[in-house]
């Protein structure tokens, strides 16, 4: 009897388990089918274009802007920005952007997972890679793409780009001799589509308090020494507590940009005169530059307590008027500087190029403007769909006069009340931005504002910005500063320094970079605050090489 | 009736433990845990070839021993003192007040402590009023471990106090009456009745804290430390975090985890053995 009871209990437990499993399954299965039916109906209504249908049937005539009929499904990993709210009734996996793709391109996205944009998303996709369950189409970081290529988990997209890519797409992907896709290119094979962003992302811009400059009678800095002098004048006048906003985060902008001003490029791979690539972190210039920063620290130009402050604390300091010089990017006026101006409209900032030590302009380090690469899972039935999708997505950016259905609906959605102020583009799995968009806008806007003539602007976005800039409102200060000063400044450097090694991360780079950077960060901090001797530099170089640096250099130069 | 529970235990607790083989493998995701090639003790060798590793191990043991030793008597003393308080409201409010920080995350406390302890922070401001030169608590290797131990105890001693208070409430009142009849005063009662009665709880808390010998408090140190004090504060967890956050190195992380578990296991077992021998106390 006792045994029977046990068996009975076990059976019951099993049954309950099975019931929950089937119940779960039903739920997930039912939802998509109903919605597909609904969407399918609308598809039938909205489309009557027979030409595109033929294109699918006849292989010979390839239309880069074709529409799948019958529609296909594609599982995707979708990132969601925490600031992007969906209107009522729309979710990350069912929204206007998705239905636009479904109705006009015939691709139905099914989200395998959603995760917040940035590190959480990168960690999620890394996890999916590690359990070998990846979506058909998804964005990942270069290092993860390398893992995917090694594991033969993703498709070579080169033949599909060649065959199905529109001219705009090819222009974008092969921008500047293909520098954007270099990291995911292996021989002739290309394993990822670049998620391009603005060409000036990461390019340093120097911001100095304009109102304070007027107070102390300072003029535009011609050399980095001038910047230091201005900072000291601010301090002497009792306006600032320290010279420059400087955080303790490894390789954060103020640090790298100041090192660049001294001619050092920490963290970058640099080709020497002998044609061999070495790392900027151990180059002799590094020592000169660190000595410079060390002096600035002793002089109080760099805050004595910067080691305890992360970037959030540093921003608090800027907004609390503790400092009048900061190094940011072209968008810094929008964030964080706008908050300070909103609180006190007498505050104003000037934007300058970073000057070099000894005069002239510095050559700032810049990364290629790609935030990740989209891959297609090996074995997915329609690998070309990724290319077709991207053709449609960028159509409007490169051809303002296009009348293709996707671009038309996209444009209509922009004037839709429901989506005002939202970039529905950011709801899509692969986000691309025309690399020169802001530069083009800024140069048009500068002229238009100068001539007070908004009619010369072509796109609605530019007209919208023009209204904001010329409104003179305090809350639009950031827009005006960004497009009239930030973008033009960032875009006007004579030269930018890119990584001389653009290939995929090598084996030791993947496994050892933690060790080299840990060694570097500790050394750099101690050196700047002067807690170790100058002679320690050679010891640091030795250690850096021994914990994997030597191996990386050898692998790269192979 | 035990069977479903047992199956769940095997499936969710023991089966995943097999994943420790990763410590001896070069993990390649597409090949999975079992298909990845064996590389023997490569991860361990590499770990020990790095100079920062030794420093981290030594720091871990020093910091956690300091924390364990210093934080052991404080809640006991506090509980005994509180136990003597007769006013119920006062007792309750003190208990609640000291217990509260236990629930606050280090992320929040870290921000508060940084503001307090900076060279231009509040504590140094008070010191300057008293004409004492400012102390750089967060960047000076001499003080940083003190900061770690102090803040950790301040955050957690309320929890220990509550546990001991509960143990004290369970002491048989007739024992006190007997001691009183025998002529024992307050002090003698505490020494001969209270302490022996809560001894098992003290022993258990000690063994449990020994299990943390290699957990010197990742979140606390990660938030409060900066490279200038790595010399005295960089522990195994923060080092591994720095090494693996940039490049996912599952094998290395597993190897360190395995090493930590082995050392912790040894410490717990020896702690248990010592207590068993000295005070004849046993849990199992």
PDB file of C-alpha atoms in Angstrom, chain B:
ATOM      1  CA  UNK B   1       7.338  10.461  -1.522  1.00  0.00           C
ATOM      2  CA  UNK B   2      10.993  11.464  -1.548  1.00  0.00           C
ATOM      3  CA  UNK B   3      11.568  10.411  -5.132  1.00  0.00           C
ATOM      4  CA  UNK B   4      10.338  13.542  -7.022  1.00  0.00           C
ATOM      5  CA  UNK B   5      12.352  15.750  -4.723  1.00  0.00           C
ATOM      6  CA  UNK B   6      15.356  13.525  -5.150  1.00  0.00           C
ATOM      7  CA  UNK B   7      15.039  13.587  -8.944  1.00  0.00           C
ATOM      8  CA  UNK B   8      14.760  17.364  -8.880  1.00  0.00           C
ATOM      9  CA  UNK B   9      17.846  17.550  -6.685  1.00  0.00           C
ATOM     10  CA  UNK B  10      19.852  15.341  -9.028  1.00  0.00           C
ATOM     11  CA  UNK B  11      18.689  17.152 -12.160  1.00  0.00           C
ATOM     12  CA  UNK B  12      19.076  20.701 -10.895  1.00  0.00           C
ATOM     13  CA  UNK B  13      21.910  20.399  -8.370  1.00  0.00           C
ATOM     14  CA  UNK B  14      24.150  17.443  -9.046  1.00  0.00           C
ATOM     15  CA  UNK B  15      23.970  17.155 -12.829  1.00  0.00           C
ATOM     16  CA  UNK B  16      25.025  20.797 -13.454  1.00  0.00           C
ATOM     17  CA  UNK B  17      27.994  20.193 -11.148  1.00  0.00           C
ATOM     18  CA  UNK B  18      29.508  18.078 -13.888  1.00  0.00           C
ATOM     19  CA  UNK B  19      30.123  21.407 -15.614  1.00  0.00           C
ATOM     20  CA  UNK B  20      33.289  21.777 -13.529  1.00  0.00           C
ATOM     21  CA  UNK B  21      35.064  19.727 -16.211  1.00  0.00           C
ATOM     22  CA  UNK B  22      35.168  23.076 -18.044  1.00  0.00           C
ATOM     23  CA  UNK B  23      38.081  23.955 -15.775  1.00  0.00           C
ATOM     24  CA  UNK B  24      40.140  21.425 -17.700  1.00  0.00           C
ATOM     25  CA  UNK B  25      38.823  22.227 -21.174  1.00  0.00           C
ATOM     26  CA  UNK B  26      39.203  24.804 -23.899  1.00  0.00           C
ATOM     27  CA  UNK B  27      35.536  25.683 -24.146  1.00  0.00           C
ATOM     28  CA  UNK B  28      34.155  26.077 -27.666  1.00  0.00           C
ATOM     29  CA  UNK B  29      30.433  26.873 -27.550  1.00  0.00           C
ATOM     30  CA  UNK B  30      29.373  25.089 -30.712  1.00  0.00           C
ATOM     31  CA  UNK B  31      30.996  21.878 -29.493  1.00  0.00           C
ATOM     32  CA  UNK B  32      29.381  22.138 -26.092  1.00  0.00           C
ATOM     33  CA  UNK B  33      30.806  21.259 -22.703  1.00  0.00           C
ATOM     34  CA  UNK B  34      31.432  17.629 -23.564  1.00  0.00           C
ATOM     35  CA  UNK B  35      32.787  18.095 -27.072  1.00  0.00           C
ATOM     36  CA  UNK B  36      35.366  20.753 -26.246  1.00  0.00           C
ATOM     37  CA  UNK B  37      38.974  19.568 -26.205  1.00  0.00           C
ATOM     38  CA  UNK B  38      40.760  18.727 -22.949  1.00  0.00           C
ATOM     39  CA  UNK B  39      43.700  20.936 -22.022  1.00  0.00           C
ATOM     40  CA  UNK B  40      44.557  19.580 -18.575  1.00  0.00           C
ATOM     41  CA  UNK B  41      45.750  22.058 -15.978  1.00  0.00           C
ATOM     42  CA  UNK B  42      46.412  24.823 -18.507  1.00  0.00           C
ATOM     43  CA  UNK B  43      43.955  27.285 -16.906  1.00  0.00           C
ATOM     44  CA  UNK B  44      45.438  26.725 -13.447  1.00  0.00           C
ATOM     45  CA  UNK B  45      48.977  27.090 -14.750  1.00  0.00           C
ATOM     46  CA  UNK B  46      48.101  30.329 -16.458  1.00  0.00           C
ATOM     47  CA  UNK B  47      46.334  31.704 -13.425  1.00  0.00           C
ATOM     48  CA  UNK B  48      49.389  31.083 -11.267  1.00  0.00           C
ATOM     49  CA  UNK B  49      51.805  32.538 -13.790  1.00  0.00           C
ATOM     50  CA  UNK B  50      50.172  35.936 -13.305  1.00  0.00           C
ATOM     51  CA  UNK B  51      51.691  38.068 -10.565  1.00  0.00           C
ATOM     52  CA  UNK B  52      48.403  39.648  -9.541  1.00  0.00           C
ATOM     53  CA  UNK B  53      46.993  36.217  -8.663  1.00  0.00           C
ATOM     54  CA  UNK B  54      49.155  35.702  -5.582  1.00  0.00           C
ATOM     55  CA  UNK B  55      48.413  39.163  -4.328  1.00  0.00           C
ATOM     56  CA  UNK B  56      44.697  38.516  -4.786  1.00  0.00           C
ATOM     57  CA  UNK B  57      44.788  35.220  -2.879  1.00  0.00           C
ATOM     58  CA  UNK B  58      46.700  36.748   0.039  1.00  0.00           C
ATOM     59  CA  UNK B  59      44.388  39.772   0.137  1.00  0.00           C
ATOM     60  CA  UNK B  60      41.322  37.550   0.047  1.00  0.00           C
ATOM     61  CA  UNK B  61      42.431  35.526   3.043  1.00  0.00           C
ATOM     62  CA  UNK B  62      43.595  38.535   5.070  1.00  0.00           C
ATOM     63  CA  UNK B  63      40.449  40.559   4.429  1.00  0.00           C
ATOM     64  CA  UNK B  64      38.035  37.732   5.100  1.00  0.00           C
ATOM     65  CA  UNK B  65      39.885  36.594   8.225  1.00  0.00           C
ATOM     66  CA  UNK B  66      39.812  40.162   9.547  1.00  0.00           C
ATOM     67  CA  UNK B  67      36.113  40.336   8.791  1.00  0.00           C
ATOM     68  CA  UNK B  68      35.358  36.974  10.397  1.00  0.00           C
ATOM     69  CA  UNK B  69      37.430  37.496  13.536  1.00  0.00           C
ATOM     70  CA  UNK B  70      36.334  41.050  14.203  1.00  0.00           C
ATOM     71  CA  UNK B  71      32.713  40.553  13.285  1.00  0.00           C
ATOM     72  CA  UNK B  72      32.283  37.464  15.495  1.00  0.00           C
ATOM     73  CA  UNK B  73      32.176  38.992  19.009  1.00  0.00           C
ATOM     74  CA  UNK B  74      30.461  42.278  18.143  1.00  0.00           C
ATOM     75  CA  UNK B  75      26.915  40.953  17.569  1.00  0.00           C
ATOM     76  CA  UNK B  76      27.241  38.664  20.624  1.00  0.00           C
ATOM     77  CA  UNK B  77      28.222  41.553  22.880  1.00  0.00           C
ATOM     78  CA  UNK B  78      25.528  43.721  21.381  1.00  0.00           C
ATOM     79  CA  UNK B  79      22.864  41.045  21.804  1.00  0.00           C
ATOM     80  CA  UNK B  80      23.876  40.465  25.422  1.00  0.00           C
ATOM     81  CA  UNK B  81      23.738  44.197  26.139  1.00  0.00           C
ATOM     82  CA  UNK B  82      20.374  44.602  24.419  1.00  0.00           C
ATOM     83  CA  UNK B  83      19.096  41.605  26.330  1.00  0.00           C
ATOM     84  CA  UNK B  84      19.707  43.453  29.589  1.00  0.00           C
ATOM     85  CA  UNK B  85      17.637  46.414  28.466  1.00  0.00           C
ATOM     86  CA  UNK B  86      14.272  46.247  30.100  1.00  0.00           C
ATOM     87  CA  UNK B  87      12.447  48.951  28.140  1.00  0.00           C
ATOM     88  CA  UNK B  88      10.764  47.112  25.307  1.00  0.00           C
ATOM     89  CA  UNK B  89      10.327  50.043  22.926  1.00  0.00           C
ATOM     90  CA  UNK B  90      13.935  51.103  23.173  1.00  0.00           C
ATOM     91  CA  UNK B  91      15.082  47.535  22.591  1.00  0.00           C
ATOM     92  CA  UNK B  92      12.851  47.104  19.551  1.00  0.00           C
ATOM     93  CA  UNK B  93      13.813  50.366  17.931  1.00  0.00           C
ATOM     94  CA  UNK B  94      17.524  49.769  18.401  1.00  0.00           C
ATOM     95  CA  UNK B  95      17.139  46.283  16.997  1.00  0.00           C
ATOM     96  CA  UNK B  96      15.335  47.596  13.922  1.00  0.00           C
ATOM     97  CA  UNK B  97      17.763  50.454  13.415  1.00  0.00           C
ATOM     98  CA  UNK B  98      20.858  48.252  13.436  1.00  0.00           C
ATOM     99  CA  UNK B  99      19.173  45.601  11.289  1.00  0.00           C
ATOM    100  CA  UNK B 100      18.203  48.028   8.495  1.00  0.00           C
ATOM    101  CA  UNK B 101      21.575  48.467   6.733  1.00  0.00           C
ATOM    102  CA  UNK B 102      21.662  44.704   6.203  1.00  0.00           C
ATOM    103  CA  UNK B 103      18.954  45.099   3.565  1.00  0.00           C
ATOM    104  CA  UNK B 104      20.577  47.921   1.650  1.00  0.00           C
ATOM    105  CA  UNK B 105      22.604  46.945  -1.393  1.00  0.00           C
ATOM    106  CA  UNK B 106      26.303  47.730  -1.583  1.00  0.00           C
ATOM    107  CA  UNK B 107      25.678  49.652  -4.765  1.00  0.00           C
ATOM    108  CA  UNK B 108      23.794  52.255  -2.765  1.00  0.00           C
ATOM    109  CA  UNK B 109      25.909  52.090   0.376  1.00  0.00           C
ATOM    110  CA  UNK B 110      29.048  52.318  -1.775  1.00  0.00           C
ATOM    111  CA  UNK B 111      27.955  55.669  -3.175  1.00  0.00           C
ATOM    112  CA  UNK B 112      27.192  56.928   0.318  1.00  0.00           C
ATOM    113  CA  UNK B 113      30.501  55.756   1.748  1.00  0.00           C
ATOM    114  CA  UNK B 114      32.483  57.272  -1.111  1.00  0.00           C
ATOM    115  CA  UNK B 115      30.851  60.623  -0.401  1.00  0.00           C
ATOM    116  CA  UNK B 116      31.571  60.254   3.312  1.00  0.00           C
ATOM    117  CA  UNK B 117      35.152  59.070   3.024  1.00  0.00           C
ATOM    118  CA  UNK B 118      36.544  61.201   0.203  1.00  0.00           C
ATOM    119  CA  UNK B 119      39.391  63.559   1.034  1.00  0.00           C
ATOM    120  CA  UNK B 120      36.886  66.379   0.754  1.00  0.00           C
ATOM    121  CA  UNK B 121      34.132  64.261   2.257  1.00  0.00           C
ATOM    122  CA  UNK B 122      32.118  64.656   5.405  1.00  0.00           C
ATOM    123  CA  UNK B 123      34.317  62.670   7.766  1.00  0.00           C
ATOM    124  CA  UNK B 124      37.423  64.584   6.760  1.00  0.00           C
ATOM    125  CA  UNK B 125      35.469  67.784   7.181  1.00  0.00           C
ATOM    126  CA  UNK B 126      34.769  66.851  10.787  1.00  0.00           C
ATOM    127  CA  UNK B 127      38.425  65.896  11.253  1.00  0.00           C
ATOM    128  CA  UNK B 128      39.540  69.257   9.904  1.00  0.00           C
ATOM    129  CA  UNK B 129      37.388  71.017  12.487  1.00  0.00           C
ATOM    130  CA  UNK B 130      39.249  69.005  15.121  1.00  0.00           C
ATOM    131  CA  UNK B 131      42.546  70.067  13.513  1.00  0.00           C
ATOM    132  CA  UNK B 132      43.402  66.572  12.361  1.00  0.00           C
ATOM    133  CA  UNK B 133      45.016  66.402   8.891  1.00  0.00           C
ATOM    134  CA  UNK B 134      42.763  64.832   6.264  1.00  0.00           C
ATOM    135  CA  UNK B 135      42.995  61.077   5.752  1.00  0.00           C
ATOM    136  CA  UNK B 136      42.621  59.639   2.272  1.00  0.00           C
ATOM    137  CA  UNK B 137      40.590  56.615   3.350  1.00  0.00           C
ATOM    138  CA  UNK B 138      39.773  55.372  -0.132  1.00  0.00           C
ATOM    139  CA  UNK B 139      43.184  55.754  -1.770  1.00  0.00           C
ATOM    140  CA  UNK B 140      45.592  54.902   1.003  1.00  0.00           C
ATOM    141  CA  UNK B 141      46.695  51.307   1.359  1.00  0.00           C
ATOM    142  CA  UNK B 142      47.155  51.821   5.091  1.00  0.00           C
ATOM    143  CA  UNK B 143      43.497  52.561   5.720  1.00  0.00           C
ATOM    144  CA  UNK B 144      41.607  50.782   3.008  1.00  0.00           C
ATOM    145  CA  UNK B 145      41.302  47.378   4.664  1.00  0.00           C
ATOM    146  CA  UNK B 146      40.081  49.137   7.785  1.00  0.00           C
ATOM    147  CA  UNK B 147      37.412  50.833   5.686  1.00  0.00           C
ATOM    148  CA  UNK B 148      36.370  47.477   4.245  1.00  0.00           C
ATOM    149  CA  UNK B 149      36.138  45.724   7.593  1.00  0.00           C
ATOM    150  CA  UNK B 150      34.479  48.663   9.326  1.00  0.00           C
ATOM    151  CA  UNK B 151      31.792  49.224   6.731  1.00  0.00           C
ATOM    152  CA  UNK B 152      31.114  45.504   6.393  1.00  0.00           C
ATOM    153  CA  UNK B 153      30.610  45.128  10.140  1.00  0.00           C
ATOM    154  CA  UNK B 154      28.439  48.230  10.332  1.00  0.00           C
ATOM    155  CA  UNK B 155      26.261  46.820   7.549  1.00  0.00           C
ATOM    156  CA  UNK B 156      25.920  43.261   8.820  1.00  0.00           C
ATOM    157  CA  UNK B 157      26.213  43.157  12.620  1.00  0.00           C
ATOM    158  CA  UNK B 158      22.498  43.858  12.993  1.00  0.00           C
ATOM    159  CA  UNK B 159      21.729  40.558  11.354  1.00  0.00           C
ATOM    160  CA  UNK B 160      23.979  38.610  13.760  1.00  0.00           C
ATOM    161  CA  UNK B 161      22.502  40.505  16.675  1.00  0.00           C
ATOM    162  CA  UNK B 162      18.976  39.468  15.688  1.00  0.00           C
ATOM    163  CA  UNK B 163      20.032  35.829  15.431  1.00  0.00           C
ATOM    164  CA  UNK B 164      21.631  35.906  18.882  1.00  0.00           C
ATOM    165  CA  UNK B 165      18.652  37.759  20.316  1.00  0.00           C
ATOM    166  CA  UNK B 166      16.455  34.941  19.080  1.00  0.00           C
ATOM    167  CA  UNK B 167      18.783  32.418  20.709  1.00  0.00           C
ATOM    168  CA  UNK B 168      18.694  34.402  23.963  1.00  0.00           C
ATOM    169  CA  UNK B 169      14.920  34.433  23.959  1.00  0.00           C
ATOM    170  CA  UNK B 170      15.014  30.644  23.895  1.00  0.00           C
ATOM    171  CA  UNK B 171      17.063  30.259  27.053  1.00  0.00           C
ATOM    172  CA  UNK B 172      15.102  28.455  29.780  1.00  0.00           C
ATOM    173  CA  UNK B 173      14.052  31.010  32.412  1.00  0.00           C
ATOM    174  CA  UNK B 174      14.153  28.424  35.207  1.00  0.00           C
ATOM    175  CA  UNK B 175      17.933  28.291  34.767  1.00  0.00           C
ATOM    176  CA  UNK B 176      18.157  31.956  35.672  1.00  0.00           C
ATOM    177  CA  UNK B 177      15.909  31.396  38.657  1.00  0.00           C
ATOM    178  CA  UNK B 178      18.099  28.532  39.835  1.00  0.00           C
ATOM    179  CA  UNK B 179      21.226  30.667  39.402  1.00  0.00           C
ATOM    180  CA  UNK B 180      19.556  33.518  41.277  1.00  0.00           C
ATOM    181  CA  UNK B 181      18.697  31.187  44.143  1.00  0.00           C
ATOM    182  CA  UNK B 182      22.316  30.018  44.183  1.00  0.00           C
ATOM    183  CA  UNK B 183      23.349  33.621  44.643  1.00  0.00           C
ATOM    184  CA  UNK B 184      24.653  34.473  41.163  1.00  0.00           C
ATOM    185  CA  UNK B 185      24.552  38.139  40.195  1.00  0.00           C
ATOM    186  CA  UNK B 186      23.823  39.544  36.713  1.00  0.00           C
ATOM    187  CA  UNK B 187      27.410  39.038  35.564  1.00  0.00           C
ATOM    188  CA  UNK B 188      27.683  35.489  36.857  1.00  0.00           C
ATOM    189  CA  UNK B 189      24.294  34.646  35.333  1.00  0.00           C
ATOM    190  CA  UNK B 190      25.503  35.826  31.967  1.00  0.00           C
ATOM    191  CA  UNK B 191      28.755  33.889  32.173  1.00  0.00           C
ATOM    192  CA  UNK B 192      27.326  30.640  33.474  1.00  0.00           C
ATOM    193  CA  UNK B 193      23.824  30.531  32.052  1.00  0.00           C
ATOM    194  CA  UNK B 194      23.452  32.752  29.008  1.00  0.00           C
ATOM    195  CA  UNK B 195      26.710  32.086  27.233  1.00  0.00           C
ATOM    196  CA  UNK B 196      26.682  28.280  27.537  1.00  0.00           C
ATOM    197  CA  UNK B 197      23.058  28.264  26.347  1.00  0.00           C
ATOM    198  CA  UNK B 198      23.784  30.147  23.149  1.00  0.00           C
ATOM    199  CA  UNK B 199      27.097  28.380  22.539  1.00  0.00           C
ATOM    200  CA  UNK B 200      25.629  26.066  19.838  1.00  0.00           C
ATOM    201  CA  UNK B 201      24.386  29.076  17.882  1.00  0.00           C
ATOM    202  CA  UNK B 202      27.765  30.792  18.192  1.00  0.00           C
ATOM    203  CA  UNK B 203      29.432  27.625  16.926  1.00  0.00           C
ATOM    204  CA  UNK B 204      27.055  27.367  14.001  1.00  0.00           C
ATOM    205  CA  UNK B 205      27.480  31.006  13.033  1.00  0.00           C
ATOM    206  CA  UNK B 206      31.245  30.555  13.154  1.00  0.00           C
ATOM    207  CA  UNK B 207      31.205  27.516  10.904  1.00  0.00           C
ATOM    208  CA  UNK B 208      28.906  29.271   8.494  1.00  0.00           C
ATOM    209  CA  UNK B 209      31.195  32.286   8.383  1.00  0.00           C
ATOM    210  CA  UNK B 210      34.189  30.048   7.723  1.00  0.00           C
ATOM    211  CA  UNK B 211      32.438  29.061   4.528  1.00  0.00           C
ATOM    212  CA  UNK B 212      32.987  32.620   3.401  1.00  0.00           C
ATOM    213  CA  UNK B 213      36.737  32.528   3.901  1.00  0.00           C
ATOM    214  CA  UNK B 214      37.320  33.035   0.181  1.00  0.00           C
ATOM    215  CA  UNK B 215      34.396  35.402  -0.267  1.00  0.00           C
ATOM    216  CA  UNK B 216      35.869  38.616   0.984  1.00  0.00           C
ATOM    217  CA  UNK B 217      32.886  40.542  -0.379  1.00  0.00           C
ATOM    218  CA  UNK B 218      32.972  41.092  -4.120  1.00  0.00           C
ATOM    219  CA  UNK B 219      30.305  43.778  -4.417  1.00  0.00           C
ATOM    220  CA  UNK B 220      31.715  45.848  -1.577  1.00  0.00           C
ATOM    221  CA  UNK B 221      35.261  45.841  -2.899  1.00  0.00           C
ATOM    222  CA  UNK B 222      34.227  46.190  -6.526  1.00  0.00           C
ATOM    223  CA  UNK B 223      32.380  49.374  -5.664  1.00  0.00           C
ATOM    224  CA  UNK B 224      34.752  50.942  -3.135  1.00  0.00           C
ATOM    225  CA  UNK B 225      38.169  49.989  -4.513  1.00  0.00           C
ATOM    226  CA  UNK B 226      40.188  51.682  -7.239  1.00  0.00           C
ATOM    227  CA  UNK B 227      43.537  50.724  -8.781  1.00  0.00           C
ATOM    228  CA  UNK B 228      45.553  52.635  -6.190  1.00  0.00           C
ATOM    229  CA  UNK B 229      44.485  50.267  -3.414  1.00  0.00           C
ATOM    230  CA  UNK B 230      44.550  47.015  -5.401  1.00  0.00           C
ATOM    231  CA  UNK B 231      47.775  46.336  -3.517  1.00  0.00           C
ATOM    232  CA  UNK B 232      45.811  45.636  -0.344  1.00  0.00           C
ATOM    233  CA  UNK B 233      42.269  45.130  -1.572  1.00  0.00           C
ATOM    234  CA  UNK B 234      42.226  43.266  -4.864  1.00  0.00           C
ATOM    235  CA  UNK B 235      40.617  39.910  -4.085  1.00  0.00           C
ATOM    236  CA  UNK B 236      40.188  36.776  -6.195  1.00  0.00           C
ATOM    237  CA  UNK B 237      36.658  37.660  -7.227  1.00  0.00           C
ATOM    238  CA  UNK B 238      37.441  41.198  -8.353  1.00  0.00           C
ATOM    239  CA  UNK B 239      40.529  40.005 -10.218  1.00  0.00           C
ATOM    240  CA  UNK B 240      38.639  37.268 -12.048  1.00  0.00           C
ATOM    241  CA  UNK B 241      35.888  39.728 -12.846  1.00  0.00           C
ATOM    242  CA  UNK B 242      38.387  42.128 -14.389  1.00  0.00           C
ATOM    243  CA  UNK B 243      40.061  39.337 -16.325  1.00  0.00           C
ATOM    244  CA  UNK B 244      36.933  37.770 -17.737  1.00  0.00           C
ATOM    245  CA  UNK B 245      34.555  40.670 -18.219  1.00  0.00           C
ATOM    246  CA  UNK B 246      36.443  41.818 -21.293  1.00  0.00           C
ATOM    247  CA  UNK B 247      36.848  38.420 -22.841  1.00  0.00           C
ATOM    248  CA  UNK B 248      34.465  35.636 -21.900  1.00  0.00           C
ATOM    249  CA  UNK B 249      36.781  32.939 -20.623  1.00  0.00           C
ATOM    250  CA  UNK B 250      34.522  30.286 -19.165  1.00  0.00           C
ATOM    251  CA  UNK B 251      37.288  27.751 -18.619  1.00  0.00           C
ATOM    252  CA  UNK B 252      39.391  30.121 -16.550  1.00  0.00           C
ATOM    253  CA  UNK B 253      36.428  31.305 -14.505  1.00  0.00           C
ATOM    254  CA  UNK B 254      35.407  27.705 -13.797  1.00  0.00           C
ATOM    255  CA  UNK B 255      38.941  26.816 -12.779  1.00  0.00           C
ATOM    256  CA  UNK B 256      39.033  29.641 -10.251  1.00  0.00           C
ATOM    257  CA  UNK B 257      35.570  28.722  -9.006  1.00  0.00           C
ATOM    258  CA  UNK B 258      36.662  25.129  -8.508  1.00  0.00           C
ATOM    259  CA  UNK B 259      39.774  26.197  -6.663  1.00  0.00           C
ATOM    260  CA  UNK B 260      37.738  28.445  -4.403  1.00  0.00           C
ATOM    261  CA  UNK B 261      35.253  25.690  -3.630  1.00  0.00           C
ATOM    262  CA  UNK B 262      38.013  23.262  -2.712  1.00  0.00           C
ATOM    263  CA  UNK B 263      39.718  25.708  -0.349  1.00  0.00           C
ATOM    264  CA  UNK B 264      36.404  26.745   1.204  1.00  0.00           C
ATOM    265  CA  UNK B 265      35.429  23.108   1.683  1.00  0.00           C
ATOM    266  CA  UNK B 266      38.715  22.424   3.473  1.00  0.00           C
ATOM    267  CA  UNK B 267      38.269  25.405   5.745  1.00  0.00           C
ATOM    268  CA  UNK B 268      34.708  24.485   6.641  1.00  0.00           C
ATOM    269  CA  UNK B 269      35.612  20.904   7.356  1.00  0.00           C
ATOM    270  CA  UNK B 270      38.562  21.820   9.548  1.00  0.00           C
ATOM    271  CA  UNK B 271      36.504  24.446  11.346  1.00  0.00           C
ATOM    272  CA  UNK B 272      33.835  21.871  12.006  1.00  0.00           C
ATOM    273  CA  UNK B 273      36.429  19.357  13.206  1.00  0.00           C
ATOM    274  CA  UNK B 274      38.015  21.851  15.591  1.00  0.00           C
ATOM    275  CA  UNK B 275      34.647  22.764  17.072  1.00  0.00           C
ATOM    276  CA  UNK B 276      33.726  19.094  17.357  1.00  0.00           C
ATOM    277  CA  UNK B 277      36.946  18.381  19.237  1.00  0.00           C
ATOM    278  CA  UNK B 278      36.890  21.441  21.490  1.00  0.00           C
ATOM    279  CA  UNK B 279      33.251  21.964  22.355  1.00  0.00           C
ATOM    280  CA  UNK B 280      31.803  18.624  21.307  1.00  0.00           C
ATOM    281  CA  UNK B 281      29.458  20.413  18.948  1.00  0.00           C
ATOM    282  CA  UNK B 282      28.066  18.770  15.852  1.00  0.00           C
ATOM    283  CA  UNK B 283      25.545  19.654  13.194  1.00  0.00           C
ATOM    284  CA  UNK B 284      25.652  16.521  11.095  1.00  0.00           C
TER     285      UNK B 284
END
